[in-house]
């Protein structure tokens, strides 16, 4: 199993599949690379797809120290360096989209085109989930809380037809300290001031029915990043890329095909 090592000595497990222009796929908070399993073949058919397990997840190291979305972006660079990839397209969803914002802002030479899915600028300008959503996820009944999370990710009709397992609700092997560190990293994200400096061609994608990371964040991102395009997927919730795969994957691939790496 290949690993990249950061300047601080953290080992990051990465995975490569496909052939063509490089495309980095960045998953959501507290999830490992399996987030992408249901749709990865869509992208690996024409791209060298690169995923990795965030620190704290999967087969990567799990140090008990502060994590930040900006620090995760530096981890992406370490993986690209280990692979000898100078520049790649980047598709980040949920917290991965937050990390991708910093990657494009801090390391512009490493990013070709940028796709931000179900993401947020964070900070005072980001639109937070409602208290009702927060309460549904904090239920003492663990099974009820897990069901609430699934229904924030997917529509009930889709869940009825796809009972799982689902790889978008967190890495079950994460230690408690890593879960806390991931939560703090995502909650502490604020790239508002950096967004206007992003030079990469950018596509912002969001499901209209996403209340886990409210859809109102999509036009905020698109309006803040120069020249960004905005696409909304009607009826989709947070995991739009999986449930609405037949719409989302071609949309992203068409955008990437028009952009040079």
PDB file of N, CA and C in Angstrom, residues 159-226:
ATOM      1  N   UNK A 159     -33.057   5.599  -0.669  1.00  0.00           N
ATOM      2  CA  UNK A 159     -32.623   4.713   0.418  1.00  0.00           C
ATOM      3  C   UNK A 159     -33.420   3.415   0.431  1.00  0.00           C
ATOM      4  N   UNK A 160     -34.696   3.508   0.114  1.00  0.00           N
ATOM      5  CA  UNK A 160     -35.530   2.302   0.094  1.00  0.00           C
ATOM      6  C   UNK A 160     -35.046   1.312  -0.955  1.00  0.00           C
ATOM      7  N   UNK A 161     -34.520   1.833  -2.051  1.00  0.00           N
ATOM      8  CA  UNK A 161     -34.037   0.973  -3.131  1.00  0.00           C
ATOM      9  C   UNK A 161     -32.564   0.608  -2.984  1.00  0.00           C
ATOM     10  N   UNK A 162     -31.848   1.313  -2.104  1.00  0.00           N
ATOM     11  CA  UNK A 162     -30.410   1.086  -1.910  1.00  0.00           C
ATOM     12  C   UNK A 162     -30.132   1.006  -0.407  1.00  0.00           C
ATOM     13  N   UNK A 163     -30.362  -0.156   0.194  1.00  0.00           N
ATOM     14  CA  UNK A 163     -30.235  -0.287   1.650  1.00  0.00           C
ATOM     15  C   UNK A 163     -28.806  -0.208   2.185  1.00  0.00           C
ATOM     16  N   UNK A 164     -27.841  -0.192   1.319  1.00  0.00           N
ATOM     17  CA  UNK A 164     -26.466  -0.050   1.783  1.00  0.00           C
ATOM     18  C   UNK A 164     -25.667  -1.323   1.628  1.00  0.00           C
ATOM     19  N   UNK A 165     -24.451  -1.335   2.165  1.00  0.00           N
ATOM     20  CA  UNK A 165     -23.855  -0.311   3.037  1.00  0.00           C
ATOM     21  C   UNK A 165     -23.527   0.978   2.284  1.00  0.00           C
ATOM     22  N   UNK A 166     -23.472   2.078   3.056  1.00  0.00           N
ATOM     23  CA  UNK A 166     -23.170   3.388   2.503  1.00  0.00           C
ATOM     24  C   UNK A 166     -21.806   3.842   3.019  1.00  0.00           C
ATOM     25  N   UNK A 167     -21.029   4.445   2.128  1.00  0.00           N
ATOM     26  CA  UNK A 167     -19.671   4.867   2.488  1.00  0.00           C
ATOM     27  C   UNK A 167     -19.547   6.377   2.649  1.00  0.00           C
ATOM     28  N   UNK A 168     -20.652   7.039   2.914  1.00  0.00           N
ATOM     29  CA  UNK A 168     -20.632   8.506   3.025  1.00  0.00           C
ATOM     30  C   UNK A 168     -21.005   8.989   4.433  1.00  0.00           C
ATOM     31  N   UNK A 169     -21.115   8.071   5.375  1.00  0.00           N
ATOM     32  CA  UNK A 169     -21.567   8.457   6.713  1.00  0.00           C
ATOM     33  C   UNK A 169     -20.451   8.346   7.757  1.00  0.00           C
ATOM     34  N   UNK A 170     -19.208   8.316   7.299  1.00  0.00           N
ATOM     35  CA  UNK A 170     -18.090   8.300   8.223  1.00  0.00           C
ATOM     36  C   UNK A 170     -17.346   6.983   8.224  1.00  0.00           C
ATOM     37  N   UNK A 171     -16.052   7.066   8.467  1.00  0.00           N
ATOM     38  CA  UNK A 171     -15.193   5.889   8.574  1.00  0.00           C
ATOM     39  C   UNK A 171     -15.425   5.244   9.936  1.00  0.00           C
ATOM     40  N   UNK A 172     -15.992   4.046   9.980  1.00  0.00           N
ATOM     41  CA  UNK A 172     -16.307   3.434  11.280  1.00  0.00           C
ATOM     42  C   UNK A 172     -15.074   3.103  12.116  1.00  0.00           C
ATOM     43  N   UNK A 173     -13.904   3.074  11.484  1.00  0.00           N
ATOM     44  CA  UNK A 173     -12.691   2.737  12.226  1.00  0.00           C
ATOM     45  C   UNK A 173     -11.974   3.932  12.818  1.00  0.00           C
ATOM     46  N   UNK A 174     -12.524   5.132  12.657  1.00  0.00           N
ATOM     47  CA  UNK A 174     -11.857   6.320  13.192  1.00  0.00           C
ATOM     48  C   UNK A 174     -11.857   6.328  14.713  1.00  0.00           C
ATOM     49  N   UNK A 175     -10.739   6.650  15.327  1.00  0.00           N
ATOM     50  CA  UNK A 175     -10.757   6.849  16.781  1.00  0.00           C
ATOM     51  C   UNK A 175     -11.509   8.118  17.138  1.00  0.00           C
ATOM     52  N   UNK A 176     -11.988   8.185  18.361  1.00  0.00           N
ATOM     53  CA  UNK A 176     -12.807   9.321  18.794  1.00  0.00           C
ATOM     54  C   UNK A 176     -12.059  10.644  18.661  1.00  0.00           C
ATOM     55  N   UNK A 177     -10.758  10.645  18.976  1.00  0.00           N
ATOM     56  CA  UNK A 177     -10.029  11.922  18.889  1.00  0.00           C
ATOM     57  C   UNK A 177      -9.977  12.431  17.456  1.00  0.00           C
ATOM     58  N   UNK A 178      -9.874  11.525  16.488  1.00  0.00           N
ATOM     59  CA  UNK A 178      -9.813  11.950  15.092  1.00  0.00           C
ATOM     60  C   UNK A 178     -11.155  12.499  14.638  1.00  0.00           C
ATOM     61  N   UNK A 179     -12.263  11.910  15.105  1.00  0.00           N
ATOM     62  CA  UNK A 179     -13.583  12.443  14.771  1.00  0.00           C
ATOM     63  C   UNK A 179     -13.724  13.874  15.286  1.00  0.00           C
ATOM     64  N   UNK A 180     -13.277  14.095  16.510  1.00  0.00           N
ATOM     65  CA  UNK A 180     -13.352  15.448  17.072  1.00  0.00           C
ATOM     66  C   UNK A 180     -12.487  16.423  16.278  1.00  0.00           C
ATOM     67  N   UNK A 181     -11.309  15.976  15.885  1.00  0.00           N
ATOM     68  CA  UNK A 181     -10.396  16.833  15.131  1.00  0.00           C
ATOM     69  C   UNK A 181     -10.976  17.176  13.758  1.00  0.00           C
ATOM     70  N   UNK A 182     -11.623  16.209  13.112  1.00  0.00           N
ATOM     71  CA  UNK A 182     -12.246  16.479  11.816  1.00  0.00           C
ATOM     72  C   UNK A 182     -13.390  17.474  11.951  1.00  0.00           C
ATOM     73  N   UNK A 183     -14.208  17.282  12.967  1.00  0.00           N
ATOM     74  CA  UNK A 183     -15.325  18.190  13.191  1.00  0.00           C
ATOM     75  C   UNK A 183     -14.827  19.612  13.400  1.00  0.00           C
ATOM     76  N   UNK A 184     -13.767  19.758  14.187  1.00  0.00           N
ATOM     77  CA  UNK A 184     -13.217  21.087  14.455  1.00  0.00           C
ATOM     78  C   UNK A 184     -12.632  21.703  13.184  1.00  0.00           C
ATOM     79  N   UNK A 185     -11.997  20.882  12.349  1.00  0.00           N
ATOM     80  CA  UNK A 185     -11.405  21.394  11.107  1.00  0.00           C
ATOM     81  C   UNK A 185     -12.477  21.943  10.179  1.00  0.00           C
ATOM     82  N   UNK A 186     -13.541  21.174  10.007  1.00  0.00           N
ATOM     83  CA  UNK A 186     -14.611  21.605   9.112  1.00  0.00           C
ATOM     84  C   UNK A 186     -15.336  22.831   9.665  1.00  0.00           C
ATOM     85  N   UNK A 187     -15.621  22.796  10.977  1.00  0.00           N
ATOM     86  CA  UNK A 187     -16.328  23.918  11.596  1.00  0.00           C
ATOM     87  C   UNK A 187     -15.493  25.192  11.586  1.00  0.00           C
ATOM     88  N   UNK A 188     -14.181  25.054  11.617  1.00  0.00           N
ATOM     89  CA  UNK A 188     -13.304  26.214  11.663  1.00  0.00           C
ATOM     90  C   UNK A 188     -12.947  26.781  10.302  1.00  0.00           C
ATOM     91  N   UNK A 189     -13.454  26.166   9.248  1.00  0.00           N
ATOM     92  CA  UNK A 189     -13.120  26.618   7.896  1.00  0.00           C
ATOM     93  C   UNK A 189     -13.666  28.020   7.623  1.00  0.00           C
ATOM     94  N   UNK A 190     -12.827  28.879   7.062  1.00  0.00           N
ATOM     95  CA  UNK A 190     -13.254  30.213   6.627  1.00  0.00           C
ATOM     96  C   UNK A 190     -12.303  30.670   5.529  1.00  0.00           C
ATOM     97  N   UNK A 191     -12.722  30.465   4.279  1.00  0.00           N
ATOM     98  CA  UNK A 191     -11.886  30.849   3.139  1.00  0.00           C
ATOM     99  C   UNK A 191     -12.422  32.077   2.416  1.00  0.00           C
ATOM    100  N   UNK A 192     -13.371  32.784   3.023  1.00  0.00           N
ATOM    101  CA  UNK A 192     -14.047  33.890   2.350  1.00  0.00           C
ATOM    102  C   UNK A 192     -13.077  34.902   1.747  1.00  0.00           C
ATOM    103  N   UNK A 193     -12.094  35.312   2.525  1.00  0.00           N
ATOM    104  CA  UNK A 193     -11.157  36.333   2.044  1.00  0.00           C
ATOM    105  C   UNK A 193     -10.247  35.810   0.943  1.00  0.00           C
ATOM    106  N   UNK A 194     -10.039  34.500   0.891  1.00  0.00           N
ATOM    107  CA  UNK A 194      -9.130  33.917  -0.097  1.00  0.00           C
ATOM    108  C   UNK A 194      -9.817  33.593  -1.418  1.00  0.00           C
ATOM    109  N   UNK A 195     -11.142  33.458  -1.413  1.00  0.00           N
ATOM    110  CA  UNK A 195     -11.851  32.995  -2.608  1.00  0.00           C
ATOM    111  C   UNK A 195     -11.652  33.880  -3.833  1.00  0.00           C
ATOM    112  N   UNK A 196     -11.640  35.218  -3.706  1.00  0.00           N
ATOM    113  CA  UNK A 196     -11.468  36.042  -4.908  1.00  0.00           C
ATOM    114  C   UNK A 196     -10.122  35.845  -5.599  1.00  0.00           C
ATOM    115  N   UNK A 197      -9.155  35.265  -4.896  1.00  0.00           N
ATOM    116  CA  UNK A 197      -7.823  35.052  -5.477  1.00  0.00           C
ATOM    117  C   UNK A 197      -7.736  33.743  -6.258  1.00  0.00           C
ATOM    118  N   UNK A 198      -8.761  32.910  -6.202  1.00  0.00           N
ATOM    119  CA  UNK A 198      -8.724  31.637  -6.929  1.00  0.00           C
ATOM    120  C   UNK A 198      -8.783  31.916  -8.424  1.00  0.00           C
ATOM    121  N   UNK A 199      -7.762  31.448  -9.144  1.00  0.00           N
ATOM    122  CA  UNK A 199      -7.660  31.688 -10.581  1.00  0.00           C
ATOM    123  C   UNK A 199      -8.103  30.478 -11.403  1.00  0.00           C
ATOM    124  N   UNK A 200      -8.242  29.324 -10.781  1.00  0.00           N
ATOM    125  CA  UNK A 200      -8.609  28.123 -11.524  1.00  0.00           C
ATOM    126  C   UNK A 200     -10.039  28.232 -12.045  1.00  0.00           C
ATOM    127  N   UNK A 201     -10.301  27.763 -13.266  1.00  0.00           N
ATOM    128  CA  UNK A 201     -11.691  27.669 -13.728  1.00  0.00           C
ATOM    129  C   UNK A 201     -12.481  26.821 -12.732  1.00  0.00           C
ATOM    130  N   UNK A 202     -13.617  27.317 -12.288  1.00  0.00           N
ATOM    131  CA  UNK A 202     -14.323  26.690 -11.173  1.00  0.00           C
ATOM    132  C   UNK A 202     -15.774  26.396 -11.507  1.00  0.00           C
ATOM    133  N   UNK A 203     -16.206  25.205 -11.123  1.00  0.00           N
ATOM    134  CA  UNK A 203     -17.604  24.799 -11.208  1.00  0.00           C
ATOM    135  C   UNK A 203     -18.106  24.525  -9.798  1.00  0.00           C
ATOM    136  N   UNK A 204     -19.227  25.128  -9.435  1.00  0.00           N
ATOM    137  CA  UNK A 204     -19.856  24.898  -8.134  1.00  0.00           C
ATOM    138  C   UNK A 204     -21.125  24.076  -8.368  1.00  0.00           C
ATOM    139  N   UNK A 205     -21.236  22.941  -7.667  1.00  0.00           N
ATOM    140  CA  UNK A 205     -22.372  22.031  -7.826  1.00  0.00           C
ATOM    141  C   UNK A 205     -23.027  21.806  -6.467  1.00  0.00           C
ATOM    142  N   UNK A 206     -24.349  21.777  -6.443  1.00  0.00           N
ATOM    143  CA  UNK A 206     -25.050  21.571  -5.178  1.00  0.00           C
ATOM    144  C   UNK A 206     -26.433  20.994  -5.466  1.00  0.00           C
ATOM    145  N   UNK A 207     -26.945  20.186  -4.551  1.00  0.00           N
ATOM    146  CA  UNK A 207     -28.316  19.719  -4.636  1.00  0.00           C
ATOM    147  C   UNK A 207     -29.261  20.750  -4.055  1.00  0.00           C
ATOM    148  N   UNK A 208     -30.390  20.971  -4.713  1.00  0.00           N
ATOM    149  CA  UNK A 208     -31.318  22.001  -4.236  1.00  0.00           C
ATOM    150  C   UNK A 208     -31.934  21.660  -2.888  1.00  0.00           C
ATOM    151  N   UNK A 209     -32.005  20.351  -2.554  1.00  0.00           N
ATOM    152  CA  UNK A 209     -32.643  19.930  -1.310  1.00  0.00           C
ATOM    153  C   UNK A 209     -31.637  19.571  -0.217  1.00  0.00           C
ATOM    154  N   UNK A 210     -30.422  20.058  -0.349  1.00  0.00           N
ATOM    155  CA  UNK A 210     -29.388  19.801   0.646  1.00  0.00           C
ATOM    156  C   UNK A 210     -29.584  20.754   1.823  1.00  0.00           C
ATOM    157  N   UNK A 211     -29.928  20.195   2.992  1.00  0.00           N
ATOM    158  CA  UNK A 211     -30.024  21.006   4.204  1.00  0.00           C
ATOM    159  C   UNK A 211     -28.912  20.644   5.187  1.00  0.00           C
ATOM    160  N   UNK A 212     -28.165  19.596   4.889  1.00  0.00           N
ATOM    161  CA  UNK A 212     -27.017  19.215   5.717  1.00  0.00           C
ATOM    162  C   UNK A 212     -25.934  20.284   5.576  1.00  0.00           C
ATOM    163  N   UNK A 213     -25.624  20.642   4.342  1.00  0.00           N
ATOM    164  CA  UNK A 213     -24.808  21.821   4.052  1.00  0.00           C
ATOM    165  C   UNK A 213     -25.669  22.671   3.130  1.00  0.00           C
ATOM    166  N   UNK A 214     -26.397  23.632   3.661  1.00  0.00           N
ATOM    167  CA  UNK A 214     -27.472  24.281   2.912  1.00  0.00           C
ATOM    168  C   UNK A 214     -27.088  24.758   1.521  1.00  0.00           C
ATOM    169  N   UNK A 215     -28.028  24.553   0.585  1.00  0.00           N
ATOM    170  CA  UNK A 215     -27.799  24.907  -0.816  1.00  0.00           C
ATOM    171  C   UNK A 215     -27.527  26.396  -1.004  1.00  0.00           C
ATOM    172  N   UNK A 216     -27.912  27.221  -0.045  1.00  0.00           N
ATOM    173  CA  UNK A 216     -27.647  28.666  -0.150  1.00  0.00           C
ATOM    174  C   UNK A 216     -26.159  28.979  -0.196  1.00  0.00           C
ATOM    175  N   UNK A 217     -25.307  28.024   0.197  1.00  0.00           N
ATOM    176  CA  UNK A 217     -23.868  28.258   0.134  1.00  0.00           C
ATOM    177  C   UNK A 217     -23.334  28.248  -1.296  1.00  0.00           C
ATOM    178  N   UNK A 218     -24.034  27.549  -2.197  1.00  0.00           N
ATOM    179  CA  UNK A 218     -23.532  27.419  -3.565  1.00  0.00           C
ATOM    180  C   UNK A 218     -23.419  28.766  -4.281  1.00  0.00           C
ATOM    181  N   UNK A 219     -24.477  29.593  -4.286  1.00  0.00           N
ATOM    182  CA  UNK A 219     -24.320  30.894  -4.955  1.00  0.00           C
ATOM    183  C   UNK A 219     -23.330  31.813  -4.246  1.00  0.00           C
ATOM    184  N   UNK A 220     -23.137  31.626  -2.954  1.00  0.00           N
ATOM    185  CA  UNK A 220     -22.122  32.415  -2.264  1.00  0.00           C
ATOM    186  C   UNK A 220     -20.735  32.104  -2.819  1.00  0.00           C
ATOM    187  N   UNK A 221     -20.430  30.809  -2.969  1.00  0.00           N
ATOM    188  CA  UNK A 221     -19.136  30.408  -3.525  1.00  0.00           C
ATOM    189  C   UNK A 221     -18.992  30.890  -4.965  1.00  0.00           C
ATOM    190  N   UNK A 222     -20.020  30.637  -5.761  1.00  0.00           N
ATOM    191  CA  UNK A 222     -19.939  30.985  -7.176  1.00  0.00           C
ATOM    192  C   UNK A 222     -19.805  32.496  -7.377  1.00  0.00           C
ATOM    193  N   UNK A 223     -20.436  33.264  -6.512  1.00  0.00           N
ATOM    194  CA  UNK A 223     -20.350  34.710  -6.628  1.00  0.00           C
ATOM    195  C   UNK A 223     -19.036  35.284  -6.133  1.00  0.00           C
ATOM    196  N   UNK A 224     -18.344  34.528  -5.307  1.00  0.00           N
ATOM    197  CA  UNK A 224     -17.106  35.015  -4.698  1.00  0.00           C
ATOM    198  C   UNK A 224     -15.867  34.633  -5.515  1.00  0.00           C
ATOM    199  N   UNK A 225     -15.944  33.544  -6.276  1.00  0.00           N
ATOM    200  CA  UNK A 225     -14.806  33.067  -7.069  1.00  0.00           C
ATOM    201  C   UNK A 225     -14.942  33.611  -8.486  1.00  0.00           C
ATOM    202  N   UNK A 226     -13.975  34.350  -8.976  1.00  0.00           N
ATOM    203  CA  UNK A 226     -14.091  34.983 -10.295  1.00  0.00           C
ATOM    204  C   UNK A 226     -14.396  33.970 -11.402  1.00  0.00           C
TER     205      UNK A 226
END
